[in-house]
Coordinates of C-alpha atoms and ligand atoms in Angstrom, one line a residue:
X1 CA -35.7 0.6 -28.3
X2 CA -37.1 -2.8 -28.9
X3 CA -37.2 -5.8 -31.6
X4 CA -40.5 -5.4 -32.1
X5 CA -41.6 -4.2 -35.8
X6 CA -43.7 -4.5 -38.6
X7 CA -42.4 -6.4 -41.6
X8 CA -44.5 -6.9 -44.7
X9 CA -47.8 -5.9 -43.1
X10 CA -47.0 -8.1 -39.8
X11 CA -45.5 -7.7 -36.6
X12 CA -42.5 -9.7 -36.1
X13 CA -40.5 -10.3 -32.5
X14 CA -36.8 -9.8 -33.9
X15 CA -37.0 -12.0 -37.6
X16 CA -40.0 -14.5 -36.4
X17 CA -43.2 -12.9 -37.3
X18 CA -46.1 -13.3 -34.3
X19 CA -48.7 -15.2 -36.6
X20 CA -45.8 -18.1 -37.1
X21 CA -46.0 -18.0 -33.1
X22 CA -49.5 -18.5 -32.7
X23 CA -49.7 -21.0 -35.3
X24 CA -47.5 -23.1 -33.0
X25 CA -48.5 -22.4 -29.7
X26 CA -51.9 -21.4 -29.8
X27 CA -53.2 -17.7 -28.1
X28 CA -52.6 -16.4 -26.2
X29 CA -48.5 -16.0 -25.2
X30 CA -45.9 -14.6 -24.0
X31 CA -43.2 -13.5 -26.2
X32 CA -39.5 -12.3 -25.3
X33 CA -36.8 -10.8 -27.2
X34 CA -33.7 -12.2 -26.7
X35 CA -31.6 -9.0 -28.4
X36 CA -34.2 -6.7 -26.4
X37 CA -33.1 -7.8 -22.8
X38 CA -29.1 -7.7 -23.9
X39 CA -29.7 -4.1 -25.1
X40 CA -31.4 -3.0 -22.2
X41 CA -28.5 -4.8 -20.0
X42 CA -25.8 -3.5 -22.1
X43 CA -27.6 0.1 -21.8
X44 CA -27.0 -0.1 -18.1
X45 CA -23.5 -1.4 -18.2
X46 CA -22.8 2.0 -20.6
X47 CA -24.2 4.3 -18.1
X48 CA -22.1 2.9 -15.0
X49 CA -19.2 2.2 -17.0
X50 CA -15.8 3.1 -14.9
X51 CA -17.8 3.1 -12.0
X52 CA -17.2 -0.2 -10.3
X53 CA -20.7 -2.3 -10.2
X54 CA -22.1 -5.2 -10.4
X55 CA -25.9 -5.3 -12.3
X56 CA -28.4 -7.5 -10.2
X57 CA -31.1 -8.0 -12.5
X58 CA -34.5 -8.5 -10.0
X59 CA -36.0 -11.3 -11.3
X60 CA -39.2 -10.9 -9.7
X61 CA -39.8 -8.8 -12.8
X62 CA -39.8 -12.1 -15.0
X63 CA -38.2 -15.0 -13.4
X64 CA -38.4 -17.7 -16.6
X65 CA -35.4 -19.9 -16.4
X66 CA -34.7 -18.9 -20.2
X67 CA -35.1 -14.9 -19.5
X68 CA -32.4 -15.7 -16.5
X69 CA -29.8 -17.2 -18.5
X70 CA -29.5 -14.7 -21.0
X71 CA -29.1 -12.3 -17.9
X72 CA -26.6 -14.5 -16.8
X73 CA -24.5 -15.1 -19.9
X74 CA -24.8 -10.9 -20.6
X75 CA -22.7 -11.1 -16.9
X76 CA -25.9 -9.9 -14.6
X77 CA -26.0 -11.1 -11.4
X78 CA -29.4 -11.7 -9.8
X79 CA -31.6 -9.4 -7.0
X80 CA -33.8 -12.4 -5.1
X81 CA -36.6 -12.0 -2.8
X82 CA -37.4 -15.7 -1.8
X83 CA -36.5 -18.9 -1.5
X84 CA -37.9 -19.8 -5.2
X85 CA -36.1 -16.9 -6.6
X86 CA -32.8 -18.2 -5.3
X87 CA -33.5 -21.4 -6.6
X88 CA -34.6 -20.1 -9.9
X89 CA -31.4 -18.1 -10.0
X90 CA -29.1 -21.0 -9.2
X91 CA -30.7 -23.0 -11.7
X92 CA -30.1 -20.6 -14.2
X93 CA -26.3 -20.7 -13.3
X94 CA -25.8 -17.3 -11.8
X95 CA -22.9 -17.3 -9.5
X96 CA -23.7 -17.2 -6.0
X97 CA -21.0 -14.5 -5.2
X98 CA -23.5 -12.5 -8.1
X99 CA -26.5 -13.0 -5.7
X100 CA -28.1 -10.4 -3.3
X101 CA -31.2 -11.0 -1.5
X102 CA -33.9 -8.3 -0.6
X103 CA -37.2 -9.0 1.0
X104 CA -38.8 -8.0 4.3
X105 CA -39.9 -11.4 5.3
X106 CA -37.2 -14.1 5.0
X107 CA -37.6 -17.2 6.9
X108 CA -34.6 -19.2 8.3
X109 CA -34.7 -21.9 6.1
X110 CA -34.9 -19.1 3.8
X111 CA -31.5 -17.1 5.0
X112 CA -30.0 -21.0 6.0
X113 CA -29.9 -22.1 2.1
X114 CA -28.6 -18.4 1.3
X115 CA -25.5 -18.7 3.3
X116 CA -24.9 -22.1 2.4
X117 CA -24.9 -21.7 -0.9
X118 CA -22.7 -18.6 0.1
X119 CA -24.3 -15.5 -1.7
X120 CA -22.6 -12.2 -1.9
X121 CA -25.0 -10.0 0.6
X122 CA -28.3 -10.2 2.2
X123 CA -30.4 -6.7 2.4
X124 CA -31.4 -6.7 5.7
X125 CA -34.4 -4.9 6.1
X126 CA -35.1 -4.6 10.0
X127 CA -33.5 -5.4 13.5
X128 CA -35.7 -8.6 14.2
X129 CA -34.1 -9.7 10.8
X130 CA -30.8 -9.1 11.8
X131 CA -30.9 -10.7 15.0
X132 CA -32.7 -13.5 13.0
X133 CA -29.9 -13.8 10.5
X134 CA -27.1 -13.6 13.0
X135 CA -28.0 -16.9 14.6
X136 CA -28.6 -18.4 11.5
X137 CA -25.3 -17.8 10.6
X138 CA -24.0 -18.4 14.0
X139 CA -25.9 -21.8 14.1
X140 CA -24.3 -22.9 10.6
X141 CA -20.6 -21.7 11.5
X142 CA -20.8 -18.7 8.7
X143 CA -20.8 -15.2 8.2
X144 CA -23.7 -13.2 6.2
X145 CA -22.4 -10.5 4.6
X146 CA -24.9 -7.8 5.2
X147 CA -26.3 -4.2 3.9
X148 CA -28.8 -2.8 5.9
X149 CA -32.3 -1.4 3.8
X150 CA -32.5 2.0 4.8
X151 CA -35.8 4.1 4.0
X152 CA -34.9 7.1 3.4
X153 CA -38.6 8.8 3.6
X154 CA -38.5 10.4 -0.3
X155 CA -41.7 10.4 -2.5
X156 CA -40.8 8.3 -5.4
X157 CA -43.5 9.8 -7.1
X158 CA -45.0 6.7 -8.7
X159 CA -48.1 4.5 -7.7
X160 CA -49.0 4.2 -4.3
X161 CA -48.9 0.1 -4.8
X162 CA -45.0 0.5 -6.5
X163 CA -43.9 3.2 -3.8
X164 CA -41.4 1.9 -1.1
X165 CA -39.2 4.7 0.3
X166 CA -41.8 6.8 2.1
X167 CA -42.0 6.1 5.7
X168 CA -45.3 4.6 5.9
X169 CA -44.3 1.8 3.6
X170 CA -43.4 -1.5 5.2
X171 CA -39.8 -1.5 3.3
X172 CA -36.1 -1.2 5.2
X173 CA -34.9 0.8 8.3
X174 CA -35.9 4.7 8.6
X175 CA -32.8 6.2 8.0
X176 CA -32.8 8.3 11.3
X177 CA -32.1 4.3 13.4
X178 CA -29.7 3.7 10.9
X179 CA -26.7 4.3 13.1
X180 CA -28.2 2.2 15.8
X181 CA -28.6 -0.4 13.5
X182 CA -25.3 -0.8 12.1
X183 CA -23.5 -0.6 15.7
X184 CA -25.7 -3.8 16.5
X185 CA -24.3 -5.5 13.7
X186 CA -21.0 -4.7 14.4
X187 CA -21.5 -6.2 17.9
X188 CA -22.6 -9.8 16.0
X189 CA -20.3 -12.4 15.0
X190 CA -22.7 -13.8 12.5
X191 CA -22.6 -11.1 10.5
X192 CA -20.2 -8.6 8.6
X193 CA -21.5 -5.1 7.6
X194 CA -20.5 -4.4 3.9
X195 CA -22.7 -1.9 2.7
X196 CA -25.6 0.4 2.4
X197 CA -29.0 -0.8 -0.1
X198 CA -31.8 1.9 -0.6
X199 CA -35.0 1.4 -3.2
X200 CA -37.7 3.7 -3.4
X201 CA -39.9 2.2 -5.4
X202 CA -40.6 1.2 -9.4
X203 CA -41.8 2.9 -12.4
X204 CA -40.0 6.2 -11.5
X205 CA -40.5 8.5 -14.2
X206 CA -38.0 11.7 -12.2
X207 CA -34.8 11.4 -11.5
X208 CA -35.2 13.5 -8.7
X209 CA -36.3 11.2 -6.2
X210 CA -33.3 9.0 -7.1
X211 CA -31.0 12.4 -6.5
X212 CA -32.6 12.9 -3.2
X213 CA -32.3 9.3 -1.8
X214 CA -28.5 9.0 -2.9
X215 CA -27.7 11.9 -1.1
X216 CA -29.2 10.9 2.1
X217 CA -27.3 7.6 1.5
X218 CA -24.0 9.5 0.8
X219 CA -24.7 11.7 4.3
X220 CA -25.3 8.0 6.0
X221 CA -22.2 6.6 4.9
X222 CA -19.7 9.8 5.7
X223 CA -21.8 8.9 9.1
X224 CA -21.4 5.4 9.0
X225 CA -17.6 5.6 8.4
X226 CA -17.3 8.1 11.0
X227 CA -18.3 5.3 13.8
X228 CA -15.8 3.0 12.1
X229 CA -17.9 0.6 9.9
X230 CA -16.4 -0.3 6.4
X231 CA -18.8 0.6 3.9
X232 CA -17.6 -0.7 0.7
X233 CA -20.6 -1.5 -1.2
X234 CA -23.5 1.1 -1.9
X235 CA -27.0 -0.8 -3.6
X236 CA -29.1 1.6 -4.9
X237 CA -32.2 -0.6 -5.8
X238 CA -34.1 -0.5 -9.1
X239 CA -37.2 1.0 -10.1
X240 CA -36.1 3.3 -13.4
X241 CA -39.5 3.7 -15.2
X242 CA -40.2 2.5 -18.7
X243 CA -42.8 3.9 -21.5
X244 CA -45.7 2.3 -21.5
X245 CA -47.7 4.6 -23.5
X246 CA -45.2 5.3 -26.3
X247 CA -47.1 8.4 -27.7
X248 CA -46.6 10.2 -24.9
X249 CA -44.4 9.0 -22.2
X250 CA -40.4 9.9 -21.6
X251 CA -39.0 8.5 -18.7
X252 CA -35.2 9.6 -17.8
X253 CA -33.0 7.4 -19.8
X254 CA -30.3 4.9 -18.0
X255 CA -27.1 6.8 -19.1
X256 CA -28.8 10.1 -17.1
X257 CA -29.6 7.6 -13.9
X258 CA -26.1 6.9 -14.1
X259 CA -25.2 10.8 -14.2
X260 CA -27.2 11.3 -10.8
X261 CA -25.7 8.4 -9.4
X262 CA -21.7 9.5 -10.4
X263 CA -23.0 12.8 -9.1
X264 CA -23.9 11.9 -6.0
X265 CA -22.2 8.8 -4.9
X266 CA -19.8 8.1 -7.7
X267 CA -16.9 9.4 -5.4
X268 CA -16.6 7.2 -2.1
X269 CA -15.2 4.5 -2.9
X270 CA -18.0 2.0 -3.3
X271 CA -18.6 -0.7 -5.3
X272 CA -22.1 0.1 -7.0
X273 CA -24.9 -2.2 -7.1
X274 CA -27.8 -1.7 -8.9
X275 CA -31.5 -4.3 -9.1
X276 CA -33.0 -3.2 -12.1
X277 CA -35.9 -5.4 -13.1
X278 CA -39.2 -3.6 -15.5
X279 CA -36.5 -1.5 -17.4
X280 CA -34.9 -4.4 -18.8
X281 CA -37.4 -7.0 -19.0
X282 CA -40.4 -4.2 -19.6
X283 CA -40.5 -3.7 -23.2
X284 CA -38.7 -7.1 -24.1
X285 CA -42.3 -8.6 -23.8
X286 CA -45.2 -8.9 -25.6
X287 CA -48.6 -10.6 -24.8
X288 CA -50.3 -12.0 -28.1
X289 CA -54.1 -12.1 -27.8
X290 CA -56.7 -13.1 -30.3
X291 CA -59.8 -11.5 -30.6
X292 CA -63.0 -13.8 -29.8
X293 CA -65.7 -11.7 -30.3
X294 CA -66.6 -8.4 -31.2
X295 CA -69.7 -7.4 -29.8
X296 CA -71.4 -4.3 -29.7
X297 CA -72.7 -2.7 -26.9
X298 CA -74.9 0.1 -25.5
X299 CA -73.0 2.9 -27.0
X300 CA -69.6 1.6 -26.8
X301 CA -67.8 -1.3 -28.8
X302 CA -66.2 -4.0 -27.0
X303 CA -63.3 -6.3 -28.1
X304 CA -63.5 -9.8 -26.5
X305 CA -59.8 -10.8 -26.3
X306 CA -59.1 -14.6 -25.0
X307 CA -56.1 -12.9 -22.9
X308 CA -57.5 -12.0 -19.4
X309 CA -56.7 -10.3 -15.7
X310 CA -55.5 -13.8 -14.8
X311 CA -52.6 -13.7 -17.8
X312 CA -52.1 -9.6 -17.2
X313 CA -53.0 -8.0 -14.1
X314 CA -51.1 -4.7 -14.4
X315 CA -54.3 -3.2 -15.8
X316 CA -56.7 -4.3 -12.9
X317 CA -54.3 -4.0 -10.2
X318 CA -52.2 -0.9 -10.8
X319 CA -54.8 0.7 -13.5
X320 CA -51.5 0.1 -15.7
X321 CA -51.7 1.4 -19.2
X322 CA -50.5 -1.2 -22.2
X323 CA -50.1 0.1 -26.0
X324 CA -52.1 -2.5 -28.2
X325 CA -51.5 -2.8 -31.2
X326 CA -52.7 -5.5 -34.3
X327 CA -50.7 -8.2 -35.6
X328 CA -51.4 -7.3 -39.0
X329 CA -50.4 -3.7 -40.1
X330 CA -53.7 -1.7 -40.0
X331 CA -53.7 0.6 -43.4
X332 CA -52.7 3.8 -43.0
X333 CA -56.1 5.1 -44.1
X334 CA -58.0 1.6 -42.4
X335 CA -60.6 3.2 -40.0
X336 CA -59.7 4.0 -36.3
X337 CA -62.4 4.1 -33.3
X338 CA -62.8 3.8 -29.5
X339 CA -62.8 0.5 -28.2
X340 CA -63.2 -1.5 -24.5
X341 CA -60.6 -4.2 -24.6
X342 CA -61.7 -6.9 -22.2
X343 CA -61.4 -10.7 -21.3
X344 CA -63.6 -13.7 -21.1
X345 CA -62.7 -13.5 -16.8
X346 CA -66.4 -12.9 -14.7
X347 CA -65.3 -9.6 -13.1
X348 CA -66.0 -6.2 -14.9
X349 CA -62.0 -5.5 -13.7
X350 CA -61.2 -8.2 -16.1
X351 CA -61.0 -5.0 -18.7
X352 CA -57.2 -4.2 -20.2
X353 CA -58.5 -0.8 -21.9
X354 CA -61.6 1.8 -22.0
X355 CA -62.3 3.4 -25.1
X356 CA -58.8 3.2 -26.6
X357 CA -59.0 4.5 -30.0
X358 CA -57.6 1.8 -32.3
X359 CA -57.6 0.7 -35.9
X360 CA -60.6 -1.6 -36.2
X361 CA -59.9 -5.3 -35.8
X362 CA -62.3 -8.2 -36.0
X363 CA -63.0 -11.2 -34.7
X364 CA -60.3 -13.9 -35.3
X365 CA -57.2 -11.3 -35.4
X366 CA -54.4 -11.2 -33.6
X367 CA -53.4 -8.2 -31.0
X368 CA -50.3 -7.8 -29.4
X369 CA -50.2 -6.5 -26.0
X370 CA -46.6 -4.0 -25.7
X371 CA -44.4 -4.0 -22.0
X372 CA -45.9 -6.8 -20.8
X373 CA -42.1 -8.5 -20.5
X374 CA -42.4 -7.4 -16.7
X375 CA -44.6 -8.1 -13.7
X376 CA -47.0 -10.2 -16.8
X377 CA -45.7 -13.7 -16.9
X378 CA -44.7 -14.0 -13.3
X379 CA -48.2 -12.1 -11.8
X380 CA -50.1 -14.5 -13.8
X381 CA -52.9 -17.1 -12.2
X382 CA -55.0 -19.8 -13.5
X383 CA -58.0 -17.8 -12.0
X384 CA -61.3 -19.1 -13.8
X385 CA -59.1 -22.6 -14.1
X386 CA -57.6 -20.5 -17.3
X387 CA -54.4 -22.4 -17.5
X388 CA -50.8 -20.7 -17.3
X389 CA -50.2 -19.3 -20.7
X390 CA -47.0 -20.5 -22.6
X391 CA -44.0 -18.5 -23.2
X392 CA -41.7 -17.7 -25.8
X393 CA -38.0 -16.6 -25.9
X394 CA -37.3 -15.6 -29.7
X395 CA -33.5 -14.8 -30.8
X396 CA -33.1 -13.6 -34.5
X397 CA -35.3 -16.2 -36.7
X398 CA -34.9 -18.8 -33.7
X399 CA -37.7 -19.4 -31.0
X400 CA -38.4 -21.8 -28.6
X401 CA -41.1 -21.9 -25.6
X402 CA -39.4 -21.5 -22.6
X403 CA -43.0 -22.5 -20.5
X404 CA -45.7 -24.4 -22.2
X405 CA -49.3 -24.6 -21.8
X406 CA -50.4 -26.6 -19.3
X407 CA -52.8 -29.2 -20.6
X408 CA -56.3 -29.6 -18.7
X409 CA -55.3 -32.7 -17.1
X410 CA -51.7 -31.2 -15.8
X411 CA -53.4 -27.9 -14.5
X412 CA -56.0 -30.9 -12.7
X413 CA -53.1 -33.3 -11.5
X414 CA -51.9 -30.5 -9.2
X415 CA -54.6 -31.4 -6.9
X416 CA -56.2 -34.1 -4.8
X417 CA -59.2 -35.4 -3.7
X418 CA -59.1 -36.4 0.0
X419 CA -59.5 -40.2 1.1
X420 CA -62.7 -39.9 2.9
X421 CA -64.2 -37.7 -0.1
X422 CA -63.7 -40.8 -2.7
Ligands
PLP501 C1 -39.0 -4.7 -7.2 C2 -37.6 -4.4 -6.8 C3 -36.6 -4.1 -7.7 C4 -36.9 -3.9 -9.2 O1 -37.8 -2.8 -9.4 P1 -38.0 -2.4 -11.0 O2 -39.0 -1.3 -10.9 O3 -38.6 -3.6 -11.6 O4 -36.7 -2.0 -11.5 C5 -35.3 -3.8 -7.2 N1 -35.0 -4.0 -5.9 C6 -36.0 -4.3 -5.0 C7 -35.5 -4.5 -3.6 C8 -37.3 -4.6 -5.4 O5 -38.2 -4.9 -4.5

């Protein structure tokens, strides 16, 4: 469920109508719902509850300051995967005890500002990292508290760009050199083992993968324990799917997540962690377009939208399907027709939708792009010098951009032209 509706003929986000919006800020924007994000969080807390966990929200899934600290104040702590992201998170006044840190590739200035800051575990995702992070800590006197990535080798079942537990993909420690792993870290001083992390990837519309990976886990840790490591904390990752096309898409629903996960790892003992990112930012998000041109082409209609690939890449990149729908409530007898929804952006991928059949609209109107909350904002690029559009946190009839536009001269004064050019 979202905040989202129509009210006398026009889409609103929450009380705020979209049209006010655009009046203010221009087109197009991003627009979040404050009362959307605490649902989904609270949704998650429901489905774990007597379990003990701690929610890191991954913020790579929209990292704006504002989206952050309404995490925070729900009493999220944060999943990181850079340097940027910790600072982001910090910023936002998450707890460093809250904060766990995943990614593949972190450097030592990286894992350095980590552990002094003193955040509550560090995913370690290979042996080269591990020995990396152990003289880190060594170096700077502490102690990284550490879960090792495991790949546990399941099909998540989801695109081939979003999968990360098969054992082709780059992500954590095959779950056969597990053991080895962990009786290295044992041997270091800089680092003290206190748990498991898995994630098999995103938009997962089956449980079953999720079933399959926490029982590997659950084998690992019986093993783990067995050769005398304390395993207190298990992370399970993110990646719950969401609905994109709402027609015609179920994904499972948190509370049965949290089913498989009492099911299967509910009983040793562990504090359970879980990164959930697109599932609570996903459909908390809109992207408000206006249409520039309809034009007509060789059999097929095309609406010219002044959003682009640059603002939303999910369609381009992932072939990611968005619900659009128009600002103003079509009639329920107003004509409907296939259309090509595309951007002003010089590449023919620059195209959201193919012949999606929608309720004519016209040049001038407004269109509102639905689950663009996650992997929008934070993908976006001032490709075709298109500046960074602004976005909006609403909260009942209260909003307030929480990024604006970048004026010409801003996007511009990023950049310099060298002495012996002048
Ligand atoms: C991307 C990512 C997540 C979040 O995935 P969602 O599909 O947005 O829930 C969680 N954990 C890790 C390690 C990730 O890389």
């Amino acid at each position: 469920m979202d905040h989202f509706t129509y009210r006398s003929g026009v889409l609103h986000a929450e009380d705020v109508s979209l049209e006010e919006i655009a009046d203010a800020v221009g087109t197009p924007f991003y627009v979040y719902s404050t009362a959307t994000l605490e649902r989904h969080f609270k949704v998650f807390e429901e489905a774990l509850k007597g379990l003990p966990h701690l929610i890191c929200y991954a913020m790579k899934a929209n990292s704006n300051l504002a989206v952050l600290r309404v995490m925070v104040r729900a009493g999220a702590g944060m999943d990181v995967v850079s340097g940027g992201e910790l600072e982001r998170a910090l910023a936002a006044g998450c707890a460093p005890d809250k904060i766990v840190f995943s990614g593949v590739g972190k450097t030592e200035a990286e894992m350095r500002r980590a552990l002094d800051v003193g955040i509550r575990q560090f995913n370690v995702e290979s042996e080269p990292e591990l020995r990396a992070l152990n003289a880190v800590a060594l170096s700077a006197g502490r102690v990284a508290p550490v879960a090792v990535r495991v790949n546990p080798d399941v099909d998540a079942k989801t695109h081939a760009k979003i999968a990360t537990g098969k054992s082709e993909n780059k992500f954590g420690v095959p779950i056969a050199r597990a053991r080895a792993v962990y009786a290295e870290a044992a041997a270091m001083e800089g680092v003290a083992v206190v748990g498991v992390d898995v994630h098999i990837g995103s938009q997962l519309t089956t449980l079953e993968p999720y079933e399959a990976a926490f029982l590997k886990l659950r084998e690992l840790v019986g093993v783990l324990r067995e050769d005398g490591h304390e395993i207190s904390r298990l992370d399970l990752g993110g990646g719950l799917g969401i609905p994109y096309r709402r027609s015609n898409e179920a994904p499972p629903l948190p509370f049965d997540y949290g089913e498989v996960v009492r099911r299967t790892v509910g009983d040793l003992g562990c504090e359970i962690e879980i990164e959930p990112g697109r599932l609570i930012a996903g459909n908390a998000g809109l992207l408000v377009s206006r249409v520039i041109f309809r034009k007509e082409g060789e059999g097929r209609d095309f609406l010219i939208l002044d959003a682009a690939m640059n603002d939303l890449i999910r369609p381009a990149m992932y072939d990611a399907w968005h619900d659009v729908e128009p600002v103003r409530e079509p009639a329920a007898d107003a004509p409907v027709g296939p259309v090509d929804l595309v951007g002003p952006v010089c590449e023919s991928g620059d195209t959201f939708a193919r012949q999606r059949e929608m309720a004519n609209v016209e040049a001038g109107a407004l269109v509102a792009f639905r689950s663009a909350g996650a992997y929008g904002a934070v993908m976006s690029s001032e490709y075709n010098s298109r500046p960074l559009i602004p976005e909006v946190l609403v909260s009942g009839s209260r909003f307030d951009v929480v990024r604006p536009r970048p004026t010409y001269d801003e996007m511009l004064g990023r950049e310099r032209i060298p002495g012996w050019l002048e």
